Amino acid sequence: WLPHTSPRRSRAMANATDPLARTVRGMDPQNLMERITRDKVYAMTYWKEKCFAVSAEALVDLAVELRACGGIYGGNNRATEFLCLTLKLLQIQPEKEIILEFIKNEDHKYVRLLGAFYMRLVGKPTDVYQYLEPLLNDYRKVRYRSKDGKYVLTHVDEFVNNLLTKDQFCDVSLPRIPHRQTLEAAGALEPRVSALEEDIADLEEQLEQAVDDAFKREMKMDVDDEPASTGRKIDVTNAAEASGAGVKRRREDGELDDIAPAPKFDAKTSARRDDDGNRHRRRSRSRSRSRSPRHRRGDSRDRGHRDGGSRGRRSRSRSRSPRHQRRDAREDDRRYDDVRSSRDRFQGEKLPPTKEKKEKKEKKEKKATAVVDPEIAEANAIRAKLGLKPLK
């Protein structure tokens, strides 16, 4: 005779927590997950087939086979395999060393995430920051199953950062933990040292070393150039030519006198050209005034007044007569001949020698006849080196 056991009682025994498990925060470890979420996990086929009577050693093989992480998904609100294994860990409550081996496992990233998620649920605040913060340097890609059932690409460090900063993740309410600054102020945690600080320190050292090398190289170049600059001999001839003394000497010798100055216009010629231009402008202005409609209307009114207001007389024609056109053509030919003759006279006449040219010529003659004293020449050479004016 066998005792009668109902299916509900057998399911309750299969989903019961291990009797040797310790309470977490004064409650059953499975109660860390909400009742509605636990019921969805219990209804999964994966839970019934794979997670029944599983020990901690056998659960490692199931964790290695994980291919995604997440919570509840789909229209039927199904639980992921990741959530089923998390509830199984809460049910059997393995040793802390096994969970730490899960977290330190670098070969299987989903095993690492499973251990981190369990540590966030049951671990102390100091243990959570101590064991989960090193995972922020893991940048491997993982698949996360969203609520609509689609897979979303994320990273291990993003998953761990959500565990440390959010109050609910993977459809599970996470226990509240104090901020890291509070634990540091209380002396429970040491200040966190980021992995980037070491890289920044190395870059600063390399930058300082490069600056020192460049400064030493520049100082060495300055020291090498100093004897050459102090021991260099000065060539008097080249220095004088470079500074412009040679040009000044050639100007005094009269070699640059061949360059003719700008031509100066004769007063009579310019006045005659101005008179021709003014006469032409006056004539064109009077012609344009006579041709404009406004002046013609004024002339017709004047003629009407002079003629006694007779309106029957016709106004003057707009077109000019052939006689006036011939007269204008003769005047244009006469102005063109005057301008051409004045230009020919201006180009043909010679400009008188200027006063400056006469003075330079006289100075050249005096210099050719005068005898230069050797002492004065030597003194002038020394003064030219010093950049002073020569003696007369």
mmCIF file of C-alpha atoms in Angstrom:
data_model
loop_
_atom_site.group_PDB
_atom_site.id
_atom_site.type_symbol
_atom_site.label_atom_id
_atom_site.label_comp_id
_atom_site.label_asym_id
_atom_site.label_seq_id
_atom_site.Cartn_x
_atom_site.Cartn_y
_atom_site.Cartn_z
ATOM 1 C CA TRP A 1 0.000 0.000 0.000
ATOM 2 C CA LEU A 2 1.383 3.382 -0.985
ATOM 3 C CA PRO A 3 0.342 6.682 0.540
ATOM 4 C CA HIS A 4 -1.787 8.809 -1.751
ATOM 5 C CA THR A 5 -0.034 12.014 -2.948
ATOM 6 C CA SER A 6 -1.875 14.567 -5.036
ATOM 7 C CA PRO A 7 -0.229 16.184 -8.111
ATOM 8 C CA ARG A 8 -0.456 19.629 -6.476
ATOM 9 C CA ARG A 9 1.477 18.392 -3.444
ATOM 10 C CA SER A 10 4.144 16.793 -5.609
ATOM 11 C CA ARG A 11 4.580 20.006 -7.566
ATOM 12 C CA ALA A 12 4.836 21.962 -4.333
ATOM 13 C CA MET A 13 7.549 19.600 -3.092
ATOM 14 C CA ALA A 14 9.444 19.955 -6.406
ATOM 15 C CA ASN A 15 9.314 23.772 -6.223
ATOM 16 C CA ALA A 16 10.098 23.991 -2.512
ATOM 17 C CA THR A 17 13.290 25.608 -1.239
ATOM 18 C CA ASP A 18 16.073 23.448 0.124
ATOM 19 C CA PRO A 19 15.492 22.903 3.866
ATOM 20 C CA LEU A 20 19.166 23.621 4.560
ATOM 21 C CA ALA A 21 19.034 26.984 2.794
ATOM 22 C CA ARG A 22 19.471 30.105 4.908
ATOM 23 C CA THR A 23 17.068 32.988 4.775
ATOM 24 C CA VAL A 24 18.024 36.105 2.857
ATOM 25 C CA ARG A 25 16.975 39.423 4.392
ATOM 26 C CA GLY A 26 14.612 37.533 6.688
ATOM 27 C CA MET A 27 12.702 35.710 3.950
ATOM 28 C CA ASP A 28 12.746 32.617 1.749
ATOM 29 C CA PRO A 29 15.321 33.075 -1.053
ATOM 30 C CA GLN A 30 12.700 32.249 -3.711
ATOM 31 C CA ASN A 31 10.546 35.097 -2.458
ATOM 32 C CA LEU A 32 13.135 37.559 -3.796
ATOM 33 C CA MET A 33 11.405 36.957 -7.126
ATOM 34 C CA GLU A 34 7.768 38.063 -7.361
ATOM 35 C CA ARG A 35 5.024 35.464 -7.110
ATOM 36 C CA ILE A 36 3.677 36.077 -10.617
ATOM 37 C CA THR A 37 7.137 35.725 -12.116
ATOM 38 C CA ARG A 38 7.769 32.493 -10.173
ATOM 39 C CA ASP A 39 4.501 31.000 -11.419
ATOM 40 C CA LYS A 40 5.511 31.757 -15.009
ATOM 41 C CA VAL A 41 8.837 30.027 -14.388
ATOM 42 C CA TYR A 42 7.140 26.990 -12.834
ATOM 43 C CA ALA A 43 4.888 26.705 -15.903
ATOM 44 C CA MET A 44 7.825 26.542 -18.338
ATOM 45 C CA THR A 45 8.688 23.206 -19.943
ATOM 46 C CA TYR A 46 12.372 23.976 -19.514
ATOM 47 C CA TRP A 47 11.876 24.192 -15.761
ATOM 48 C CA LYS A 48 10.023 20.894 -15.607
ATOM 49 C CA GLU A 49 12.416 18.956 -17.835
ATOM 50 C CA LYS A 50 15.834 20.431 -17.144
ATOM 51 C CA CYS A 51 15.658 21.999 -13.685
ATOM 52 C CA PHE A 52 13.977 19.206 -11.727
ATOM 53 C CA ALA A 53 16.224 17.783 -8.990
ATOM 54 C CA VAL A 54 19.321 19.587 -10.330
ATOM 55 C CA SER A 55 22.352 19.967 -8.085
ATOM 56 C CA ALA A 56 24.906 22.796 -8.172
ATOM 57 C CA GLU A 57 27.353 20.698 -10.211
ATOM 58 C CA ALA A 58 24.743 19.771 -12.845
ATOM 59 C CA LEU A 59 23.531 23.359 -13.008
ATOM 60 C CA VAL A 60 26.937 24.422 -14.339
ATOM 61 C CA ASP A 61 26.381 22.375 -17.500
ATOM 62 C CA LEU A 62 23.009 24.019 -18.027
ATOM 63 C CA ALA A 63 24.534 27.476 -17.574
ATOM 64 C CA VAL A 64 27.188 26.748 -20.196
ATOM 65 C CA GLU A 65 24.443 25.959 -22.722
ATOM 66 C CA LEU A 66 22.800 29.397 -22.326
ATOM 67 C CA ARG A 67 22.651 31.483 -25.504
ATOM 68 C CA ALA A 68 20.830 34.610 -24.254
ATOM 69 C CA CYS A 69 19.790 36.475 -21.130
ATOM 70 C CA GLY A 70 16.597 38.276 -20.220
ATOM 71 C CA GLY A 71 13.339 38.080 -18.248
ATOM 72 C CA ILE A 72 9.742 37.667 -19.449
ATOM 73 C CA TYR A 73 9.086 37.823 -23.182
ATOM 74 C CA GLY A 74 6.369 37.258 -25.786
ATOM 75 C CA GLY A 75 2.619 37.651 -25.820
ATOM 76 C CA ASN A 76 2.144 34.625 -23.512
ATOM 77 C CA ASN A 77 4.645 36.083 -20.985
ATOM 78 C CA ARG A 78 7.087 33.241 -21.113
ATOM 79 C CA ALA A 79 10.179 33.122 -18.904
ATOM 80 C CA THR A 80 13.640 32.806 -20.416
ATOM 81 C CA GLU A 81 16.018 29.970 -19.588
ATOM 82 C CA PHE A 82 18.252 32.529 -17.880
ATOM 83 C CA LEU A 83 15.431 33.385 -15.455
ATOM 84 C CA CYS A 84 14.683 29.690 -14.820
ATOM 85 C CA LEU A 85 18.284 28.966 -13.794
ATOM 86 C CA THR A 86 18.296 32.048 -11.572
ATOM 87 C CA LEU A 87 15.267 30.762 -9.676
ATOM 88 C CA LYS A 88 16.908 27.324 -9.381
ATOM 89 C CA LEU A 89 19.964 28.951 -7.803
ATOM 90 C CA LEU A 90 17.685 30.686 -5.304
ATOM 91 C CA GLN A 91 16.029 27.340 -4.563
ATOM 92 C CA ILE A 92 19.145 25.235 -3.918
ATOM 93 C CA GLN A 93 21.318 28.137 -2.584
ATOM 94 C CA PRO A 94 24.819 26.940 -3.570
ATOM 95 C CA GLU A 95 27.980 27.909 -1.714
ATOM 96 C CA LYS A 96 29.488 31.373 -2.136
ATOM 97 C CA GLU A 97 32.658 29.941 -3.656
ATOM 98 C CA ILE A 98 30.649 28.365 -6.494
ATOM 99 C CA ILE A 99 29.025 31.725 -7.295
ATOM 100 C CA LEU A 100 32.429 33.414 -7.272
ATOM 101 C CA GLU A 101 33.685 30.814 -9.742
ATOM 102 C CA PHE A 102 30.718 31.670 -11.940
ATOM 103 C CA ILE A 103 31.669 35.363 -11.820
ATOM 104 C CA LYS A 104 35.370 34.759 -12.511
ATOM 105 C CA ASN A 105 34.687 32.492 -15.473
ATOM 106 C CA GLU A 106 36.021 34.300 -18.573
ATOM 107 C CA ASP A 107 35.362 31.557 -21.108
ATOM 108 C CA HIS A 108 31.554 31.563 -20.865
ATOM 109 C CA LYS A 109 30.027 35.012 -20.642
ATOM 110 C CA TYR A 110 26.465 33.878 -19.840
ATOM 111 C CA VAL A 111 27.768 31.863 -16.879
ATOM 112 C CA ARG A 112 29.415 35.041 -15.635
ATOM 113 C CA LEU A 113 26.175 37.026 -16.030
ATOM 114 C CA LEU A 114 24.183 34.337 -14.195
ATOM 115 C CA GLY A 115 26.547 34.463 -11.233
ATOM 116 C CA ALA A 116 26.483 38.294 -11.209
ATOM 117 C CA PHE A 117 22.669 38.360 -11.271
ATOM 118 C CA TYR A 118 22.448 35.888 -8.358
ATOM 119 C CA MET A 119 25.053 37.845 -6.373
ATOM 120 C CA ARG A 120 23.036 41.031 -6.877
ATOM 121 C CA LEU A 121 19.932 39.332 -5.431
ATOM 122 C CA VAL A 122 21.414 37.647 -2.346
ATOM 123 C CA GLY A 123 24.781 39.337 -1.742
ATOM 124 C CA LYS A 124 25.686 42.021 0.764
ATOM 125 C CA PRO A 125 26.188 45.581 -0.570
ATOM 126 C CA THR A 126 29.948 45.413 -0.030
ATOM 127 C CA ASP A 127 30.161 42.043 -1.837
ATOM 128 C CA VAL A 128 28.037 43.369 -4.708
ATOM 129 C CA TYR A 129 30.381 46.326 -5.350
ATOM 130 C CA GLN A 130 33.497 44.258 -4.727
ATOM 131 C CA TYR A 131 32.729 41.397 -7.124
ATOM 132 C CA LEU A 132 30.590 43.120 -9.791
ATOM 133 C CA GLU A 133 32.626 46.276 -10.457
ATOM 134 C CA PRO A 134 35.545 44.357 -12.088
ATOM 135 C CA LEU A 135 33.043 43.106 -14.681
ATOM 136 C CA LEU A 136 32.666 46.695 -15.958
ATOM 137 C CA ASN A 137 35.911 46.116 -17.882
ATOM 138 C CA ASP A 138 34.358 43.230 -19.855
ATOM 139 C CA TYR A 139 33.173 44.596 -23.208
ATOM 140 C CA ARG A 140 32.049 41.361 -24.859
ATOM 141 C CA LYS A 141 28.777 41.291 -26.765
ATOM 142 C CA VAL A 142 25.768 39.339 -25.440
ATOM 143 C CA ARG A 143 22.193 38.745 -26.613
ATOM 144 C CA TYR A 144 19.356 40.121 -24.503
ATOM 145 C CA ARG A 145 15.785 38.982 -25.159
ATOM 146 C CA SER A 146 13.367 41.892 -24.905
ATOM 147 C CA LYS A 147 9.664 41.817 -24.008
ATOM 148 C CA ASP A 148 8.578 41.481 -27.647
ATOM 149 C CA GLY A 149 10.648 38.308 -28.006
ATOM 150 C CA LYS A 150 13.347 39.849 -30.215
ATOM 151 C CA TYR A 151 17.036 39.616 -29.458
ATOM 152 C CA VAL A 152 18.838 42.874 -28.726
ATOM 153 C CA LEU A 153 22.601 43.281 -28.821
ATOM 154 C CA THR A 154 24.171 44.503 -25.566
ATOM 155 C CA HIS A 155 27.455 44.097 -23.657
ATOM 156 C CA VAL A 156 28.578 42.576 -20.396
ATOM 157 C CA ASP A 157 29.525 45.932 -18.882
ATOM 158 C CA GLU A 158 26.082 47.378 -19.750
ATOM 159 C CA PHE A 159 24.370 44.392 -18.101
ATOM 160 C CA VAL A 160 26.420 44.805 -14.920
ATOM 161 C CA ASN A 161 25.910 48.570 -14.890
ATOM 162 C CA ASN A 162 22.138 48.032 -14.981
ATOM 163 C CA LEU A 163 22.441 45.677 -12.024
ATOM 164 C CA LEU A 164 24.288 48.344 -10.033
ATOM 165 C CA THR A 165 22.113 51.326 -10.934
ATOM 166 C CA LYS A 166 18.542 50.106 -11.573
ATOM 167 C CA ASP A 167 15.852 48.979 -9.108
ATOM 168 C CA GLN A 168 14.286 46.447 -11.524
ATOM 169 C CA PHE A 169 15.991 44.416 -14.197
ATOM 170 C CA CYS A 170 15.025 41.256 -16.123
ATOM 171 C CA ASP A 171 11.487 41.656 -14.716
ATOM 172 C CA VAL A 172 12.792 41.125 -11.196
ATOM 173 C CA SER A 173 12.779 43.759 -8.453
ATOM 174 C CA LEU A 174 16.352 44.132 -7.203
ATOM 175 C CA PRO A 175 17.000 44.641 -3.475
ATOM 176 C CA ARG A 176 17.976 48.202 -2.587
ATOM 177 C CA ILE A 177 21.624 48.821 -1.797
ATOM 178 C CA PRO A 178 23.258 52.053 -0.562
ATOM 179 C CA HIS A 179 25.308 54.205 -2.925
ATOM 180 C CA ARG A 180 28.982 53.603 -3.176
ATOM 181 C CA GLN A 181 29.801 57.077 -1.841
ATOM 182 C CA THR A 182 27.897 56.241 1.343
ATOM 183 C CA LEU A 183 29.860 53.038 1.859
ATOM 184 C CA GLU A 184 33.141 54.852 1.153
ATOM 185 C CA ALA A 185 32.266 57.535 3.691
ATOM 186 C CA ALA A 186 31.463 54.829 6.261
ATOM 187 C CA GLY A 187 34.790 53.098 5.580
ATOM 188 C CA ALA A 188 33.197 49.876 4.322
ATOM 189 C CA LEU A 189 34.700 50.273 0.809
ATOM 190 C CA GLU A 190 37.895 51.699 -0.560
ATOM 191 C CA PRO A 191 37.730 54.289 -3.347
ATOM 192 C CA ARG A 192 37.324 52.641 -6.718
ATOM 193 C CA VAL A 193 40.314 52.723 -9.045
ATOM 194 C CA SER A 194 39.263 52.720 -12.683
ATOM 195 C CA ALA A 195 41.265 50.813 -15.258
ATOM 196 C CA LEU A 196 41.381 53.980 -17.360
ATOM 197 C CA GLU A 197 43.324 55.837 -14.664
ATOM 198 C CA GLU A 198 46.338 53.598 -15.216
ATOM 199 C CA ASP A 199 46.200 54.257 -18.962
ATOM 200 C CA ILE A 200 45.879 57.987 -18.341
ATOM 201 C CA ALA A 201 48.861 57.890 -15.973
ATOM 202 C CA ASP A 202 50.928 56.076 -18.623
ATOM 203 C CA LEU A 203 49.951 58.650 -21.253
ATOM 204 C CA GLU A 204 50.901 61.517 -18.933
ATOM 205 C CA GLU A 205 54.310 59.945 -18.301
ATOM 206 C CA GLN A 206 54.907 59.490 -22.025
ATOM 207 C CA LEU A 207 53.883 63.090 -22.697
ATOM 208 C CA GLU A 208 56.210 64.443 -20.012
ATOM 209 C CA GLN A 209 59.064 62.319 -21.365
ATOM 210 C CA ALA A 210 58.456 63.600 -24.904
ATOM 211 C CA VAL A 211 58.422 67.222 -23.682
ATOM 212 C CA ASP A 212 61.688 66.718 -21.776
ATOM 213 C CA ASP A 213 63.370 65.140 -24.798
ATOM 214 C CA ALA A 214 62.264 67.986 -27.060
ATOM 215 C CA PHE A 215 63.512 70.588 -24.559
ATOM 216 C CA LYS A 216 66.895 68.882 -24.229
ATOM 217 C CA ARG A 217 67.218 68.598 -28.009
ATOM 218 C CA GLU A 218 66.454 72.310 -28.424
ATOM 219 C CA MET A 219 68.996 73.273 -25.749
ATOM 220 C CA LYS A 220 71.628 71.117 -27.482
ATOM 221 C CA MET A 221 70.950 72.829 -30.803
ATOM 222 C CA ASP A 222 71.325 76.263 -29.179
ATOM 223 C CA VAL A 223 74.666 75.261 -27.613
ATOM 224 C CA ASP A 224 75.964 73.907 -30.940
ATOM 225 C CA ASP A 225 75.005 77.081 -32.813
ATOM 226 C CA GLU A 226 76.548 79.524 -30.309
ATOM 227 C CA PRO A 227 80.327 79.057 -31.162
ATOM 228 C CA ALA A 228 79.617 79.311 -34.864
ATOM 229 C CA SER A 229 77.766 82.595 -34.409
ATOM 230 C CA THR A 230 80.507 84.147 -32.193
ATOM 231 C CA GLY A 231 83.493 82.955 -34.259
ATOM 232 C CA ARG A 232 82.222 83.927 -37.698
ATOM 233 C CA LYS A 233 84.267 86.509 -39.635
ATOM 234 C CA ILE A 234 82.464 89.396 -41.200
ATOM 235 C CA ASP A 235 83.137 90.173 -44.840
ATOM 236 C CA VAL A 236 83.081 93.963 -45.167
ATOM 237 C CA THR A 237 82.350 94.037 -48.888
ATOM 238 C CA ASN A 238 79.485 91.554 -48.743
ATOM 239 C CA ALA A 239 78.015 93.196 -45.661
ATOM 240 C CA ALA A 240 78.098 96.600 -47.309
ATOM 241 C CA GLU A 241 76.405 95.308 -50.422
ATOM 242 C CA ALA A 242 73.827 93.397 -48.380
ATOM 243 C CA SER A 243 72.971 96.418 -46.242
ATOM 244 C CA GLY A 244 72.483 98.677 -49.223
ATOM 245 C CA ALA A 245 75.752 100.592 -49.064
ATOM 246 C CA GLY A 246 76.636 99.482 -52.568
ATOM 247 C CA VAL A 247 73.415 100.923 -53.908
ATOM 248 C CA LYS A 248 74.085 104.188 -52.129
ATOM 249 C CA ARG A 249 77.634 104.306 -53.569
ATOM 250 C CA ARG A 250 76.366 103.700 -57.095
ATOM 251 C CA ARG A 251 73.801 106.452 -56.665
ATOM 252 C CA GLU A 252 76.544 108.878 -55.563
ATOM 253 C CA ASP A 253 78.741 107.882 -58.525
ATOM 254 C CA GLY A 254 75.958 108.785 -60.911
ATOM 255 C CA GLU A 255 75.381 105.308 -62.285
ATOM 256 C CA LEU A 256 71.667 105.576 -61.531
ATOM 257 C CA ASP A 257 71.292 108.953 -63.246
ATOM 258 C CA ASP A 258 70.418 107.285 -66.550
ATOM 259 C CA ILE A 259 66.957 106.556 -65.244
ATOM 260 C CA ALA A 260 64.823 109.426 -66.506
ATOM 261 C CA PRO A 261 62.445 111.063 -64.024
ATOM 262 C CA ALA A 262 58.728 111.176 -64.557
ATOM 263 C CA PRO A 263 57.831 113.607 -67.373
ATOM 264 C CA LYS A 264 56.538 117.033 -66.308
ATOM 265 C CA PHE A 265 53.875 118.732 -68.379
ATOM 266 C CA ASP A 266 54.339 122.196 -69.781
ATOM 267 C CA ALA A 267 51.937 124.801 -68.399
ATOM 268 C CA LYS A 268 51.097 126.232 -71.820
ATOM 269 C CA THR A 269 50.417 122.811 -73.343
ATOM 270 C CA SER A 270 48.239 121.677 -70.440
ATOM 271 C CA ALA A 271 46.285 124.934 -70.445
ATOM 272 C CA ARG A 272 45.684 124.630 -74.205
ATOM 273 C CA ARG A 273 44.471 121.053 -73.777
ATOM 274 C CA ASP A 274 42.149 122.106 -70.930
ATOM 275 C CA ASP A 275 40.668 124.862 -73.103
ATOM 276 C CA ASP A 276 40.019 122.392 -75.933
ATOM 277 C CA GLY A 277 38.361 119.958 -73.559
ATOM 278 C CA ASN A 278 36.160 122.635 -71.960
ATOM 279 C CA ARG A 279 35.120 123.922 -75.387
ATOM 280 C CA HIS A 280 34.174 120.413 -76.465
ATOM 281 C CA ARG A 281 32.114 119.800 -73.285
ATOM 282 C CA ARG A 282 30.267 123.118 -73.644
ATOM 283 C CA ARG A 283 29.459 122.390 -77.289
ATOM 284 C CA SER A 284 28.197 118.838 -76.534
ATOM 285 C CA ARG A 285 26.126 120.121 -73.601
ATOM 286 C CA SER A 286 24.461 122.787 -75.743
ATOM 287 C CA ARG A 287 23.785 120.240 -78.480
ATOM 288 C CA SER A 288 22.197 117.756 -76.041
ATOM 289 C CA ARG A 289 20.095 120.541 -74.523
ATOM 290 C CA SER A 290 18.804 121.579 -77.933
ATOM 291 C CA ARG A 291 17.933 117.954 -78.754
ATOM 292 C CA SER A 292 16.036 117.201 -75.497
ATOM 293 C CA PRO A 293 12.193 117.265 -75.716
ATOM 294 C CA ARG A 294 11.877 119.542 -72.701
ATOM 295 C CA HIS A 295 13.921 122.355 -74.272
ATOM 296 C CA ARG A 296 12.133 121.960 -77.579
ATOM 297 C CA ARG A 297 8.796 122.361 -75.848
ATOM 298 C CA GLY A 298 10.104 125.490 -74.115
ATOM 299 C CA ASP A 299 11.325 126.920 -77.431
ATOM 300 C CA SER A 300 7.951 126.280 -79.071
ATOM 301 C CA ARG A 301 6.171 128.074 -76.242
ATOM 302 C CA ASP A 302 8.549 131.036 -76.565
ATOM 303 C CA ARG A 303 7.970 131.183 -80.284
ATOM 304 C CA GLY A 304 4.232 130.986 -79.699
ATOM 305 C CA HIS A 305 4.387 133.989 -77.371
ATOM 306 C CA ARG A 306 6.585 135.892 -79.785
ATOM 307 C CA ASP A 307 4.268 135.155 -82.688
ATOM 308 C CA GLY A 308 1.236 136.409 -80.819
ATOM 309 C CA GLY A 309 -0.139 133.067 -79.676
ATOM 310 C CA SER A 310 -0.942 131.639 -83.077
ATOM 311 C CA ARG A 311 -1.687 127.958 -82.627
ATOM 312 C CA GLY A 312 -2.005 127.013 -86.242
ATOM 313 C CA ARG A 313 1.739 127.185 -86.847
ATOM 314 C CA ARG A 314 3.464 123.780 -86.797
ATOM 315 C CA SER A 315 6.252 123.012 -84.286
ATOM 316 C CA ARG A 316 9.875 122.561 -85.277
ATOM 317 C CA SER A 317 10.815 119.124 -86.639
ATOM 318 C CA ARG A 318 12.657 116.698 -84.339
ATOM 319 C CA SER A 319 15.245 115.679 -86.996
ATOM 320 C CA ARG A 320 18.196 117.934 -87.698
ATOM 321 C CA SER A 321 18.680 119.386 -91.144
ATOM 322 C CA PRO A 322 21.545 118.247 -93.417
ATOM 323 C CA ARG A 323 23.126 121.680 -93.060
ATOM 324 C CA HIS A 324 23.475 121.321 -89.282
ATOM 325 C CA GLN A 325 24.800 117.792 -89.611
ATOM 326 C CA ARG A 326 27.551 118.930 -92.019
ATOM 327 C CA ARG A 327 28.484 121.739 -89.624
ATOM 328 C CA ASP A 328 28.777 119.299 -86.696
ATOM 329 C CA ALA A 329 30.966 116.972 -88.742
ATOM 330 C CA ARG A 330 33.311 119.856 -89.640
ATOM 331 C CA GLU A 331 33.587 120.873 -85.977
ATOM 332 C CA ASP A 332 34.415 117.273 -84.960
ATOM 333 C CA ASP A 333 37.164 117.084 -87.623
ATOM 334 C CA ARG A 334 38.593 120.391 -86.427
ATOM 335 C CA ARG A 335 38.685 119.240 -82.787
ATOM 336 C CA TYR A 336 40.365 115.961 -83.765
ATOM 337 C CA ASP A 337 43.082 117.846 -85.725
ATOM 338 C CA ASP A 338 43.697 120.186 -82.764
ATOM 339 C CA VAL A 339 44.092 117.284 -80.311
ATOM 340 C CA ARG A 340 46.446 115.394 -82.628
ATOM 341 C CA SER A 341 48.621 118.417 -83.312
ATOM 342 C CA SER A 342 48.908 119.217 -79.591
ATOM 343 C CA ARG A 343 49.899 115.584 -78.870
ATOM 344 C CA ASP A 344 52.550 115.648 -81.602
ATOM 345 C CA ARG A 345 53.993 118.896 -80.267
ATOM 346 C CA PHE A 346 54.093 117.463 -76.717
ATOM 347 C CA GLN A 347 55.936 114.314 -77.845
ATOM 348 C CA GLY A 348 58.376 116.153 -80.086
ATOM 349 C CA GLU A 349 59.608 118.862 -77.697
ATOM 350 C CA LYS A 350 62.509 118.139 -75.342
ATOM 351 C CA LEU A 351 62.171 118.498 -71.617
ATOM 352 C CA PRO A 352 64.648 120.909 -70.011
ATOM 353 C CA PRO A 353 67.187 119.340 -67.619
ATOM 354 C CA THR A 354 66.019 119.373 -64.016
ATOM 355 C CA LYS A 355 67.801 121.042 -61.123
ATOM 356 C CA GLU A 356 68.490 117.769 -59.308
ATOM 357 C CA LYS A 357 70.199 116.305 -62.376
ATOM 358 C CA LYS A 358 72.432 119.363 -62.647
ATOM 359 C CA GLU A 359 73.436 119.104 -58.988
ATOM 360 C CA LYS A 360 74.292 115.389 -59.355
ATOM 361 C CA LYS A 361 76.404 116.095 -62.429
ATOM 362 C CA GLU A 362 78.336 118.871 -60.673
ATOM 363 C CA LYS A 363 78.877 116.646 -57.624
ATOM 364 C CA LYS A 364 80.220 113.871 -59.860
ATOM 365 C CA GLU A 365 82.692 116.237 -61.489
ATOM 366 C CA LYS A 366 83.920 117.561 -58.124
ATOM 367 C CA LYS A 367 84.354 114.039 -56.816
ATOM 368 C CA ALA A 368 86.383 113.031 -59.871
ATOM 369 C CA THR A 369 88.778 115.994 -59.451
ATOM 370 C CA ALA A 370 89.140 115.824 -55.650
ATOM 371 C CA VAL A 371 91.906 113.660 -54.081
ATOM 372 C CA VAL A 372 90.688 111.296 -51.294
ATOM 373 C CA ASP A 373 92.835 111.209 -48.143
ATOM 374 C CA PRO A 374 93.836 107.600 -47.198
ATOM 375 C CA GLU A 375 93.218 108.274 -43.495
ATOM 376 C CA ILE A 376 89.719 109.548 -44.206
ATOM 377 C CA ALA A 377 89.068 106.505 -46.427
ATOM 378 C CA GLU A 378 90.168 104.137 -43.634
ATOM 379 C CA ALA A 379 88.035 105.982 -41.093
ATOM 380 C CA ASN A 380 85.055 105.803 -43.446
ATOM 381 C CA ALA A 381 85.564 102.039 -43.836
ATOM 382 C CA ILE A 382 85.498 101.587 -40.057
ATOM 383 C CA ARG A 383 82.413 103.799 -39.747
ATOM 384 C CA ALA A 384 80.709 101.771 -42.487
ATOM 385 C CA LYS A 385 81.264 98.599 -40.426
ATOM 386 C CA LEU A 386 79.657 100.258 -37.436
ATOM 387 C CA GLY A 387 76.736 101.555 -39.504
ATOM 388 C CA LEU A 388 77.684 105.270 -39.149
ATOM 389 C CA LYS A 389 77.716 108.000 -41.775
ATOM 390 C CA PRO A 390 81.035 108.548 -43.646
ATOM 391 C CA LEU A 391 83.211 111.604 -43.024
ATOM 392 C CA LYS A 392 83.251 114.357 -45.624
#
